[in-house]
Short mmCIF file of C-alpha atoms in Angstrom, two decimals:
data_model
loop_
_atom_site.label_atom_id
_atom_site.label_comp_id
_atom_site.label_asym_id
_atom_site.label_seq_id
_atom_site.Cartn_x
_atom_site.Cartn_y
_atom_site.Cartn_z
CA MET C 97 -1.79 -11.60 45.20
CA VAL C 98 1.27 -13.19 41.94
CA GLU C 99 -0.54 -16.62 41.83
CA GLY C 100 -3.69 -14.77 40.58
CA LYS C 101 -1.85 -13.03 37.74
CA LYS C 102 0.29 -16.01 36.76
CA ASN C 103 -3.17 -18.20 37.43
CA GLY C 104 -5.10 -15.25 35.16
CA SER C 105 -1.98 -15.33 32.36
CA THR C 106 -1.76 -19.32 32.52
CA SER C 107 -5.33 -19.80 31.85
CA SER C 108 -5.60 -16.37 28.72
CA SER C 109 -2.94 -18.02 27.73
CA SER C 110 -4.69 -21.72 26.85
CA ARG C 111 -7.51 -19.52 25.55
CA ALA C 112 -5.20 -17.72 22.43
CA SER C 113 -3.95 -21.77 22.11
CA SER C 114 -7.14 -23.03 22.03
CA LEU C 115 -8.64 -20.13 19.44
CA LYS C 116 -5.49 -21.50 17.52
CA TYR C 117 -6.28 -24.97 16.46
CA ILE C 118 -9.79 -24.13 16.88
CA SER C 119 -9.39 -21.32 14.21
CA LEU C 120 -6.65 -23.46 12.26
CA CYS C 121 -8.82 -26.68 11.74
CA VAL C 122 -12.24 -24.60 11.00
CA LEU C 123 -9.90 -22.48 8.23
CA VAL C 124 -9.01 -26.29 6.45
CA VAL C 125 -13.12 -26.81 6.80
CA GLN C 126 -14.24 -23.71 5.23
CA ASN C 127 -11.18 -24.40 2.65
CA ALA C 128 -12.37 -27.13 1.20
CA ALA C 129 -15.42 -26.25 1.22
CA MET C 130 -15.18 -23.58 -0.78
CA VAL C 131 -12.91 -24.65 -3.01
CA LEU C 132 -16.03 -27.09 -3.63
CA SER C 133 -18.51 -24.78 -3.74
CA SER C 134 -16.83 -22.95 -6.22
CA ARG C 135 -15.77 -25.47 -8.98
CA TRP C 136 -19.63 -26.07 -8.58
CA SER C 137 -20.96 -22.30 -9.19
CA ARG C 138 -18.10 -22.28 -12.39
CA THR C 139 -20.04 -25.97 -13.87
CA VAL C 140 -23.83 -25.58 -13.18
CA PRO C 141 -25.46 -24.68 -16.13
CA GLY C 142 -27.18 -21.76 -16.87
CA ASP C 143 -26.01 -18.44 -16.89
CA MET C 144 -21.84 -17.53 -15.67
CA TYR C 145 -21.88 -14.88 -12.98
CA MET C 146 -18.44 -12.39 -13.40
CA SER C 147 -15.68 -13.48 -11.46
CA THR C 148 -14.65 -9.72 -10.46
CA THR C 149 -18.03 -8.87 -9.32
CA ALA C 150 -17.82 -11.38 -6.89
CA VAL C 151 -15.35 -10.62 -5.52
CA VAL C 152 -16.17 -7.00 -4.82
CA CYS C 153 -19.39 -8.79 -3.19
CA ALA C 154 -17.20 -10.90 -0.84
CA GLU C 155 -15.05 -7.43 0.53
CA VAL C 156 -18.15 -5.52 1.02
CA THR C 157 -19.76 -8.08 2.55
CA LYS C 158 -16.50 -8.72 4.97
CA LEU C 159 -16.51 -4.87 5.15
CA LEU C 160 -20.33 -4.17 6.53
CA THR C 161 -19.84 -7.52 8.88
CA CYS C 162 -16.54 -5.76 10.78
CA LEU C 163 -18.73 -2.60 10.96
CA VAL C 164 -21.94 -4.62 11.91
CA ILE C 165 -18.97 -5.99 14.80
CA LEU C 166 -17.50 -3.18 15.46
CA GLY C 167 -20.63 -1.38 16.16
CA VAL C 168 -21.95 -3.88 19.59
CA GLU C 169 -18.63 -2.93 20.68
CA HIS C 170 -19.11 0.89 20.59
CA ARG C 171 -22.82 1.28 20.09
CA ALA C 172 -23.01 5.26 19.92
CA GLY C 173 -19.12 5.95 20.30
CA LEU C 174 -18.90 4.10 16.22
CA ILE C 175 -18.05 7.37 13.97
CA PRO C 176 -15.49 8.78 16.51
CA PHE C 177 -13.77 5.24 16.38
CA LEU C 178 -13.76 5.67 13.22
CA TRP C 179 -12.72 9.10 12.81
CA HIS C 180 -10.32 8.65 15.15
CA HIS C 181 -8.92 5.50 13.35
CA LEU C 182 -9.59 6.02 9.95
CA VAL C 183 -8.70 10.18 9.39
CA VAL C 184 -7.42 10.83 12.31
CA GLN C 185 -5.12 7.86 12.45
CA TYR C 186 -4.75 7.87 8.40
CA VAL C 187 -0.99 6.71 8.32
CA ASP C 188 -1.19 4.12 10.05
CA CYS C 189 -4.92 3.38 7.69
CA LEU C 190 -2.53 3.14 4.80
CA LYS C 191 -0.30 0.84 6.41
CA LEU C 192 -3.22 -1.60 5.32
CA ALA C 193 -3.16 -0.56 1.62
CA VAL C 194 0.15 -2.62 1.03
CA PRO C 195 -1.14 -5.74 1.61
CA ALA C 196 -4.13 -4.80 -0.17
CA LEU C 197 -2.33 -3.23 -3.58
CA LEU C 198 0.20 -6.34 -2.88
CA TYR C 199 -2.89 -9.38 -3.53
CA THR C 200 -4.28 -7.22 -6.16
CA ALA C 201 -0.52 -7.47 -8.06
CA GLN C 202 -0.27 -11.22 -7.02
CA ASN C 203 -3.54 -11.72 -8.80
CA ASN C 204 -2.55 -10.40 -11.89
CA LEU C 205 0.40 -11.89 -12.38
CA LEU C 206 -0.98 -15.45 -11.68
CA PHE C 207 -3.10 -14.43 -14.80
CA VAL C 208 -0.42 -13.62 -16.54
CA ALA C 209 1.57 -16.91 -15.81
CA ILE C 210 -1.68 -19.52 -16.64
CA GLY C 211 -1.13 -17.44 -19.76
CA ASN C 212 2.57 -18.54 -20.43
CA LEU C 213 3.02 -21.55 -18.54
CA ASP C 214 1.15 -25.23 -18.92
CA ALA C 215 -0.92 -25.99 -15.31
CA ALA C 216 1.78 -28.38 -13.84
CA THR C 217 4.32 -25.96 -14.02
CA PHE C 218 2.26 -23.63 -12.73
CA GLN C 219 0.74 -25.37 -10.06
CA VAL C 220 4.07 -26.89 -8.67
CA THR C 221 6.35 -23.42 -9.44
CA TYR C 222 2.93 -21.25 -7.37
CA GLN C 223 3.35 -23.29 -4.45
CA LEU C 224 7.02 -22.18 -4.20
CA LYS C 225 4.90 -19.42 -1.18
CA ILE C 226 5.05 -22.56 1.10
CA LEU C 227 8.41 -21.41 1.48
CA THR C 228 8.62 -17.74 -0.18
CA THR C 229 5.94 -17.22 3.60
CA ALA C 230 8.23 -18.77 5.91
CA LEU C 231 12.09 -17.09 4.01
CA PHE C 232 9.66 -13.07 4.80
CA SER C 233 8.45 -14.63 8.71
CA VAL C 234 12.23 -15.61 9.61
CA ILE C 235 13.45 -11.57 8.08
CA LEU C 236 10.68 -9.14 9.09
CA LEU C 237 9.46 -11.47 11.94
CA ARG C 238 12.36 -12.67 13.24
CA LYS C 239 11.18 -15.72 13.18
CA SER C 240 13.25 -19.18 14.20
CA LEU C 241 12.65 -22.36 12.50
CA ARG C 242 14.41 -25.51 12.59
CA SER C 243 15.98 -27.44 10.90
CA LEU C 244 13.17 -29.92 11.15
CA GLN C 245 10.59 -27.31 10.87
CA TRP C 246 12.17 -26.17 7.27
CA PHE C 247 12.57 -30.13 6.41
CA ALA C 248 8.98 -29.70 6.86
CA LEU C 249 7.53 -27.00 4.90
CA VAL C 250 10.10 -28.55 2.03
CA LEU C 251 7.94 -32.00 2.20
CA LEU C 252 4.66 -29.72 2.44
CA PHE C 253 5.58 -27.86 -0.91
CA CYS C 254 6.14 -31.53 -2.56
CA GLY C 255 3.01 -32.91 -1.72
CA VAL C 256 0.93 -30.04 -2.18
CA SER C 257 3.10 -29.95 -6.11
CA ILE C 258 2.01 -33.55 -6.27
CA VAL C 259 -1.28 -33.65 -5.42
CA GLN C 260 -2.58 -30.19 -7.27
CA VAL C 261 -0.83 -31.55 -10.27
CA GLN C 262 -2.20 -35.17 -10.54
CA GLN C 263 -6.32 -33.41 -10.00
CA GLN C 264 -4.28 -31.05 -12.94
CA GLN C 265 -3.78 -33.72 -15.08
CA GLN C 266 -7.40 -35.02 -15.11
CA LYS C 267 -8.94 -31.47 -15.79
CA SER C 268 -6.42 -31.83 -18.86
CA ASN C 269 -7.49 -35.48 -19.72
CA GLN C 270 -11.28 -34.27 -20.16
CA SER C 271 -10.49 -31.82 -22.19
CA ASP C 272 -8.84 -33.11 -24.70
CA ASN C 273 -11.04 -36.38 -24.48
CA ASN C 274 -14.10 -33.31 -24.16
CA SER C 275 -12.51 -31.41 -27.51
CA ASN C 276 -9.86 -30.98 -30.34
CA GLN C 277 -8.11 -27.91 -29.84
CA SER C 278 -5.98 -27.84 -33.44
CA SER C 279 -3.81 -24.35 -31.76
CA SER C 280 -2.91 -22.55 -28.67
CA PRO C 281 -1.93 -19.22 -28.70
CA ALA C 282 1.95 -18.24 -28.11
CA GLN C 283 3.53 -18.97 -24.79
CA ASN C 284 6.66 -17.62 -23.62
CA GLN C 285 7.86 -19.32 -20.38
CA LEU C 286 10.65 -16.64 -19.29
CA VAL C 287 7.68 -14.73 -18.99
CA GLY C 288 5.41 -17.13 -16.82
CA LEU C 289 8.28 -18.42 -14.43
CA GLY C 290 9.09 -14.83 -13.78
CA ALA C 291 5.44 -13.89 -12.62
CA VAL C 292 4.54 -16.54 -10.81
CA LEU C 293 7.99 -16.57 -8.92
CA VAL C 294 7.27 -13.10 -8.56
CA GLY C 295 3.93 -13.66 -7.63
CA CYS C 296 4.60 -15.48 -4.79
CA LEU C 297 6.73 -13.37 -3.50
CA SER C 298 5.10 -10.90 -3.63
CA SER C 299 2.07 -13.17 -2.07
CA GLY C 300 4.41 -14.21 1.12
CA PHE C 301 5.58 -10.61 1.99
CA ALA C 302 1.82 -9.03 1.80
CA GLY C 303 1.05 -12.24 4.76
CA VAL C 304 3.70 -11.94 6.48
CA TYR C 305 3.57 -8.18 6.73
CA PHE C 306 -0.61 -8.59 7.27
CA GLU C 307 0.73 -10.58 10.39
CA LYS C 308 3.02 -7.97 11.14
CA ILE C 309 0.74 -5.24 11.61
CA LEU C 310 -2.55 -7.41 13.31
CA LYS C 311 0.24 -8.80 16.58
CA GLY C 312 2.50 -5.21 15.96
CA THR C 313 -0.26 -2.77 17.53
CA GLN C 314 -3.35 -3.42 19.94
CA ALA C 315 -5.71 -2.09 16.77
CA SER C 316 -8.53 -5.16 16.53
CA VAL C 317 -8.76 -8.17 14.10
CA TRP C 318 -12.22 -6.61 12.94
CA LEU C 319 -10.90 -2.35 12.57
CA ARG C 320 -7.79 -4.05 10.85
CA ASN C 321 -10.43 -5.47 8.53
CA VAL C 322 -12.26 -3.04 7.75
CA GLN C 323 -8.86 -1.26 6.61
CA LEU C 324 -8.15 -3.77 5.28
CA GLY C 325 -11.61 -4.06 3.14
CA LEU C 326 -12.08 -0.54 2.41
CA PHE C 327 -9.00 -0.60 -0.15
CA GLY C 328 -9.57 -3.96 -1.41
CA THR C 329 -13.04 -3.04 -2.01
CA VAL C 330 -11.41 0.47 -4.04
CA LEU C 331 -9.34 -2.19 -5.91
CA GLY C 332 -12.01 -5.06 -6.57
CA LEU C 333 -13.95 -2.38 -7.93
CA PHE C 334 -10.69 -1.00 -10.18
CA GLY C 335 -10.31 -4.42 -11.46
CA MET C 336 -13.51 -4.93 -12.58
CA ALA C 337 -13.36 -1.91 -14.03
CA MET C 338 -10.62 -2.60 -16.50
CA LYS C 339 -11.49 -6.60 -17.28
CA ASP C 340 -15.63 -6.38 -17.29
CA GLY C 341 -16.48 -2.83 -16.90
CA SER C 342 -18.40 -3.23 -20.50
CA ALA C 343 -20.09 -6.78 -19.61
CA VAL C 344 -21.12 -5.34 -16.82
CA VAL C 345 -23.08 -2.63 -18.03
CA ASP C 346 -24.52 -4.23 -20.67
CA LYS C 347 -25.43 -6.75 -18.49
CA GLY C 348 -26.05 -5.96 -15.47
CA PHE C 349 -23.83 -5.99 -12.02
CA PHE C 350 -25.53 -9.55 -10.65
CA PHE C 351 -26.04 -10.99 -14.31
CA GLY C 352 -26.20 -14.97 -13.48
CA TYR C 353 -26.11 -14.08 -9.17
CA SER C 354 -28.25 -17.26 -7.78
CA LEU C 355 -28.58 -18.91 -4.00
CA LEU C 356 -25.49 -20.29 -4.74
CA VAL C 357 -23.12 -17.74 -6.30
CA TRP C 358 -23.96 -15.79 -2.80
CA SER C 359 -23.19 -18.75 -0.75
CA VAL C 360 -19.73 -18.53 -2.40
CA ILE C 361 -19.47 -14.91 -1.61
CA ALA C 362 -20.63 -15.76 1.58
CA GLN C 363 -17.82 -18.48 2.33
CA GLN C 364 -15.49 -16.22 0.93
CA ALA C 365 -16.15 -13.23 3.20
CA PHE C 366 -15.83 -15.40 5.72
CA GLY C 367 -12.45 -17.03 5.14
CA GLY C 368 -10.90 -13.64 5.02
CA LEU C 369 -12.18 -12.52 8.70
CA LEU C 370 -11.23 -16.23 9.60
CA VAL C 371 -7.76 -15.98 7.88
CA ALA C 372 -7.30 -13.31 9.62
CA ILE C 373 -8.18 -14.69 13.14
CA VAL C 374 -5.33 -17.72 12.27
CA VAL C 375 -2.77 -14.65 11.33
CA LYS C 376 -3.45 -12.87 14.51
CA TYR C 377 -3.19 -16.37 17.02
CA ALA C 378 -1.40 -18.22 15.16
CA ASP C 379 1.01 -17.82 12.00
CA ASN C 380 1.53 -17.51 7.95
CA ILE C 381 3.42 -20.06 7.96
CA LEU C 382 0.48 -22.98 9.84
CA LYS C 383 -2.01 -20.58 7.45
CA GLY C 384 -0.13 -22.23 4.62
CA PHE C 385 -0.30 -25.66 6.62
CA ALA C 386 -3.83 -25.65 6.84
CA THR C 387 -5.34 -25.04 3.22
CA SER C 388 -2.53 -27.71 1.94
CA LEU C 389 -4.74 -30.33 4.58
CA ALA C 390 -8.06 -28.21 2.96
CA ILE C 391 -6.64 -28.46 -1.07
CA VAL C 392 -6.11 -32.43 -0.15
CA LEU C 393 -9.60 -32.40 1.88
CA SER C 394 -10.98 -30.70 -1.04
CA CYS C 395 -9.39 -33.93 -3.07
CA VAL C 396 -10.86 -36.47 -1.52
CA ALA C 397 -14.75 -35.35 -1.23
CA SER C 398 -14.73 -34.89 -5.06
CA ILE C 399 -14.07 -38.42 -5.33
CA PHE C 400 -18.04 -38.06 -4.16
CA LEU C 401 -18.70 -34.89 -6.13
CA PHE C 402 -16.78 -34.86 -9.14
CA ASP C 403 -16.27 -38.19 -10.56
CA PHE C 404 -12.27 -37.34 -9.31
CA HIS C 405 -10.47 -40.69 -9.65
CA LEU C 406 -7.28 -41.79 -6.95
CA SER C 407 -3.89 -42.52 -7.98
CA PHE C 408 -0.63 -43.34 -6.93
CA LYS C 409 0.48 -39.74 -7.01
CA PHE C 410 -2.35 -38.46 -5.24
CA GLY C 411 -1.59 -40.83 -2.59
CA VAL C 412 2.04 -40.28 -2.37
CA GLY C 413 1.32 -36.79 -2.23
CA THR C 414 -0.96 -36.74 1.05
CA ALA C 415 1.35 -38.73 2.73
CA LEU C 416 4.14 -36.16 2.27
CA VAL C 417 1.35 -33.30 3.11
CA ILE C 418 0.53 -35.25 6.47
CA LEU C 419 3.74 -36.37 7.13
CA ALA C 420 4.89 -32.30 6.68
CA VAL C 421 1.79 -31.36 9.42
CA TYR C 422 3.31 -33.82 11.61
CA LEU C 423 6.72 -32.97 11.43
CA TYR C 424 6.39 -28.78 12.04
CA SER C 425 3.95 -29.80 15.15
CA LEU C 426 6.93 -31.90 16.58
CA PRO C 427 8.33 -30.32 20.21
CA SER C 428 11.93 -28.62 20.26
CA ARG C 429 14.48 -30.74 22.45
CA GLU C 430 14.67 -27.53 24.82
CA GLU C 431 10.32 -27.20 24.68
CA THR C 432 9.91 -31.61 25.72
CA ALA C 433 12.73 -30.79 28.54
CA VAL C 434 10.98 -28.26 30.43
CA LEU C 435 8.11 -29.26 30.76
CA PRO C 436 8.89 -32.69 32.82
CA SER C 437 11.02 -29.83 34.49
CA SER C 438 8.76 -27.40 35.28
CA ASN C 439 5.91 -29.43 36.50
CA GLN C 440 9.11 -30.67 39.33
CA LYS C 441 9.29 -27.34 39.89
CA SER C 442 5.47 -27.15 40.74
CA SER C 443 4.78 -30.27 42.55
CA GLU C 444 8.30 -28.89 44.71
CA ALA C 445 6.98 -26.06 45.42
CA SER C 446 3.28 -27.38 46.52
CA GLY C 447 4.82 -29.93 48.79
#
């Protein structure tokens, strides 16, 4: 009886471990594909769609997908289930308003930062979200990181920064060759740095807070995404009205939409669901490593798609990212010592 329970727990833990690494690998590919397709959708000739409407569509798509999954799970009991978790337990539902508001604030802060910093400075400082995520994981989730893992996080920060700066320098060189701008709007570097630092703190806290909610309750990932999607849709509509309200009224909500744009929206919605699964079965730090690898992968793919040129800086940055992933995944001495002893005990018990 005891042995059966042990076998059941072992199989469930191995299943969760497999799901963790599968979801991380899929996240790497999905992030890289979304970056490439998003870039492609913004460079093809024709009418340009409004990004704020695409954000709303992605949130609605994610929300409807989760509702369909919950409908399959609960069938006739879906309405009472949603009423209980969205209305009766409204306090629990309101917890998801925190990350939704923080993500919205983060996006607005990044627009302020981009407007007040040069591209290279913004790209480097924005990678501090890797370290703020680790910091909040230690504070909120009581996660313990070894010194080697902290070193790996710093290496990851350096590697991604080098890759991003090199990529941005190529974009700047291309824009300098194609246009002659005599003047640029005034920038306040202090305001820009403050905005990007607060944005990094907001990103780290929101991600870890969402992870804590997912892992701290019995509610499914699909229910949590419905709750998050409700707030995300409302905030997305608010942002659309503030930024592109007059343009939507004049041109229409779906102005500039094509099959490629709908593909980007579908990828973005799928990415949102995938992130929730990764956070549920892995953590935000591993998610950061996955998105960093996706940046490198998208840059490599850009060589063939967008005439991207490799450089020594890109090689160094890529090497640092790969080294960081390897160092972070190394088992501790205690873990390597436990494995032989546990194998020895199991062989003695079977003998």
